[in-house]
Tab-separated table of C-alpha atoms in Angstrom:
chain	number	residue	atom	x	y	z
A	201	MET	CA	11.679	0.772	8.893
A	202	GLU	CA	13.711	-2.471	7.681
A	203	ASN	CA	12.420	-5.774	8.112
A	204	MET	CA	14.068	-6.784	11.533
A	205	GLU	CA	14.102	-10.099	12.293
A	206	ARG	CA	12.204	-11.002	15.717
A	207	ASP	CA	13.408	-13.123	19.332
A	208	VAL	CA	12.653	-15.980	19.703
A	209	PHE	CA	10.331	-16.144	22.130
A	210	THR	CA	6.923	-17.991	22.489
A	211	ASP	CA	3.879	-15.838	23.818
A	212	ASP	CA	4.075	-18.000	27.246
A	213	ASP	CA	7.431	-16.604	27.440
A	214	ILE	CA	6.729	-12.952	26.942
A	215	ARG	CA	3.295	-13.310	29.148
A	216	LYS	CA	5.278	-14.932	31.930
A	217	ILE	CA	7.422	-11.586	31.629
A	218	TYR	CA	4.486	-9.399	32.840
A	219	SER	CA	4.621	-11.040	35.875
A	220	LEU	CA	7.463	-9.024	36.802
A	221	LYS	CA	6.621	-5.548	38.356
A	222	ASN	CA	9.805	-3.604	38.646
A	223	ILE	CA	10.568	-2.129	34.873
A	224	ALA	CA	13.618	0.843	34.866
A	225	VAL	CA	12.746	2.478	31.524
A	226	VAL	CA	16.347	3.636	29.636
A	227	GLY	CA	15.498	6.760	27.528
A	228	MET	CA	12.150	7.426	28.706
A	229	SER	CA	11.306	10.531	27.770
A	230	LYS	CA	8.777	13.765	28.871
A	231	ASN	CA	7.491	13.981	25.306
A	232	PRO	CA	3.921	12.768	25.616
A	233	ASP	CA	4.086	12.110	21.620
A	234	LYS	CA	6.801	9.558	22.044
A	235	ALA	CA	6.591	5.936	22.310
A	236	ALA	CA	9.380	6.629	25.295
A	237	HIS	CA	6.574	8.342	26.911
A	238	TYR	CA	2.997	6.826	26.236
A	239	VAL	CA	4.510	3.171	26.650
A	240	PRO	CA	5.718	3.374	30.105
A	241	LYS	CA	2.852	5.662	31.235
A	242	TYR	CA	0.763	2.680	29.800
A	243	LEU	CA	2.864	-0.038	32.223
A	244	ILE	CA	2.162	2.238	35.146
A	245	GLU	CA	-1.938	2.373	34.074
A	246	LYS	CA	-1.112	-1.713	34.194
A	247	GLY	CA	0.162	-1.680	37.564
A	248	PHE	CA	3.921	-1.703	36.903
A	249	ASN	CA	6.396	0.004	38.680
A	250	VAL	CA	7.853	1.854	36.013
A	251	ILE	CA	11.421	3.461	36.905
A	252	PRO	CA	12.486	5.947	34.470
A	253	VAL	CA	16.511	6.108	33.607
A	254	ASN	CA	17.314	9.459	32.107
A	255	PRO	CA	20.432	11.717	32.816
A	256	THR	CA	18.722	15.210	31.027
A	257	ALA	CA	15.113	14.374	33.677
A	258	THR	CA	15.130	14.542	37.373
A	259	GLU	CA	11.177	13.489	37.232
A	260	ILE	CA	8.914	11.763	34.659
A	261	LEU	CA	5.375	11.139	34.810
A	262	GLY	CA	5.794	11.992	38.622
A	263	ARG	CA	8.299	9.874	39.479
A	264	LYS	CA	12.082	10.334	40.239
A	265	CYS	CA	14.206	9.758	37.068
A	266	TYR	CA	17.905	8.048	37.841
A	267	PRO	CA	20.528	9.132	35.085
A	268	THR	CA	22.333	5.780	35.169
A	269	LEU	CA	20.816	2.264	35.362
A	270	LEU	CA	23.467	2.189	38.301
A	271	ASP	CA	21.998	4.815	40.192
A	272	VAL	CA	18.571	3.075	40.531
A	273	PRO	CA	18.198	1.533	44.343
A	274	GLY	CA	16.813	-1.772	44.307
A	275	ASP	CA	15.971	-4.696	42.497
A	276	VAL	CA	15.184	-4.135	38.715
A	277	ASP	CA	13.207	-7.166	36.898
A	278	VAL	CA	13.085	-5.988	33.220
A	279	VAL	CA	15.092	-3.029	31.336
A	280	ASP	CA	12.947	-1.570	28.747
A	281	VAL	CA	15.354	-0.064	26.929
A	282	PHE	CA	14.375	2.654	23.984
A	283	ARG	CA	17.481	4.042	22.767
A	284	PRO	CA	18.923	3.638	18.978
A	285	SER	CA	20.534	0.232	18.324
A	286	ASP	CA	23.796	1.836	17.512
A	287	GLN	CA	23.902	2.790	21.284
A	288	LEU	CA	22.797	-0.161	23.177
A	289	MET	CA	26.055	-1.251	24.176
A	290	PRO	CA	26.866	1.104	27.507
A	291	VAL	CA	22.958	0.207	28.013
A	292	MET	CA	23.869	-3.550	28.211
A	293	GLU	CA	27.411	-2.821	29.983
A	294	GLU	CA	25.080	-1.099	32.760
A	295	SER	CA	22.652	-4.125	32.438
A	296	VAL	CA	24.827	-6.743	33.280
A	297	LYS	CA	26.059	-5.314	36.712
A	298	ILE	CA	22.505	-5.092	37.814
A	299	LYS	CA	21.108	-8.438	36.772
A	300	PRO	CA	17.630	-7.815	35.758
A	301	LYS	CA	15.625	-11.195	34.805
A	302	VAL	CA	14.494	-9.531	31.529
A	303	ILE	CA	16.317	-6.904	28.911
A	304	TRP	CA	13.626	-5.854	26.906
A	305	LEU	CA	14.454	-3.817	23.519
A	306	GLN	CA	11.689	-1.723	22.136
A	307	GLU	CA	10.108	-1.996	18.447
A	308	GLY	CA	13.080	-1.360	15.914
A	309	ILE	CA	16.084	-2.057	18.298
A	310	HIS	CA	18.307	-4.591	17.670
A	311	ASN	CA	22.077	-5.142	18.040
A	312	SER	CA	23.259	-8.588	18.061
A	313	GLU	CA	26.664	-7.704	19.258
A	314	ALA	CA	25.201	-6.238	22.580
A	315	GLU	CA	22.671	-8.812	23.023
A	316	ASP	CA	25.367	-11.391	22.991
A	317	VAL	CA	27.007	-8.818	25.923
A	318	ALA	CA	23.645	-10.170	27.843
A	319	ARG	CA	23.703	-13.372	26.756
A	320	LYS	CA	27.015	-13.829	27.840
A	321	ALA	CA	26.315	-12.308	31.822
A	322	GLY	CA	23.536	-14.870	31.961
A	323	ILE	CA	20.763	-13.043	31.068
A	324	SER	CA	18.826	-15.221	28.826
A	325	LEU	CA	15.719	-13.298	28.488
A	326	VAL	CA	16.979	-10.629	25.615
A	327	ILE	CA	13.842	-9.647	23.693
A	328	PHE	CA	14.040	-7.167	20.758
A	329	ASN	CA	12.357	-5.391	18.121
A	330	ARG	CA	8.760	-5.774	20.244
A	331	CYS	CA	6.761	-3.056	22.016
A	332	MET	CA	6.144	-3.760	25.868
A	333	LEU	CA	2.432	-1.789	25.244
A	334	ALA	CA	1.722	-3.914	21.646
A	335	GLU	CA	2.464	-6.949	23.355
A	336	HIS	CA	0.636	-6.425	26.253
A	337	GLN	CA	-2.474	-5.639	24.362
A	338	ARG	CA	-2.443	-8.743	22.331
A	339	LEU	CA	-1.660	-11.377	25.254
A	340	PHE	CA	-4.198	-9.554	27.651
């Protein structure tokens, strides 16, 4: 994988994010071999309320799956994204409508233009090219 830049957040910034409990996972997968399955599974095991978002599934890991972020009822604190960088823009446009505190782009995902959409909408915590599982294991 190309050497991708990292966001500017400190370990303390990242640590605070894990105090937020409602995590909508965009692109969550039914395939246990994919990070988009085992990362949210890990978060569930650690006590997070993971909300699957994937138009191709009705349920993942025993949880109701929603076709889009706009279909998720209630508050979303963190939008955790497993989508290719070139497919981020629609996800960002949906994200800003539900106003999460954090948008987290998994390892290997970075799109400056899409990230700017979130920042312009007032979402200052846009994490990119980091894995929620790896960072949790590293910090806790």
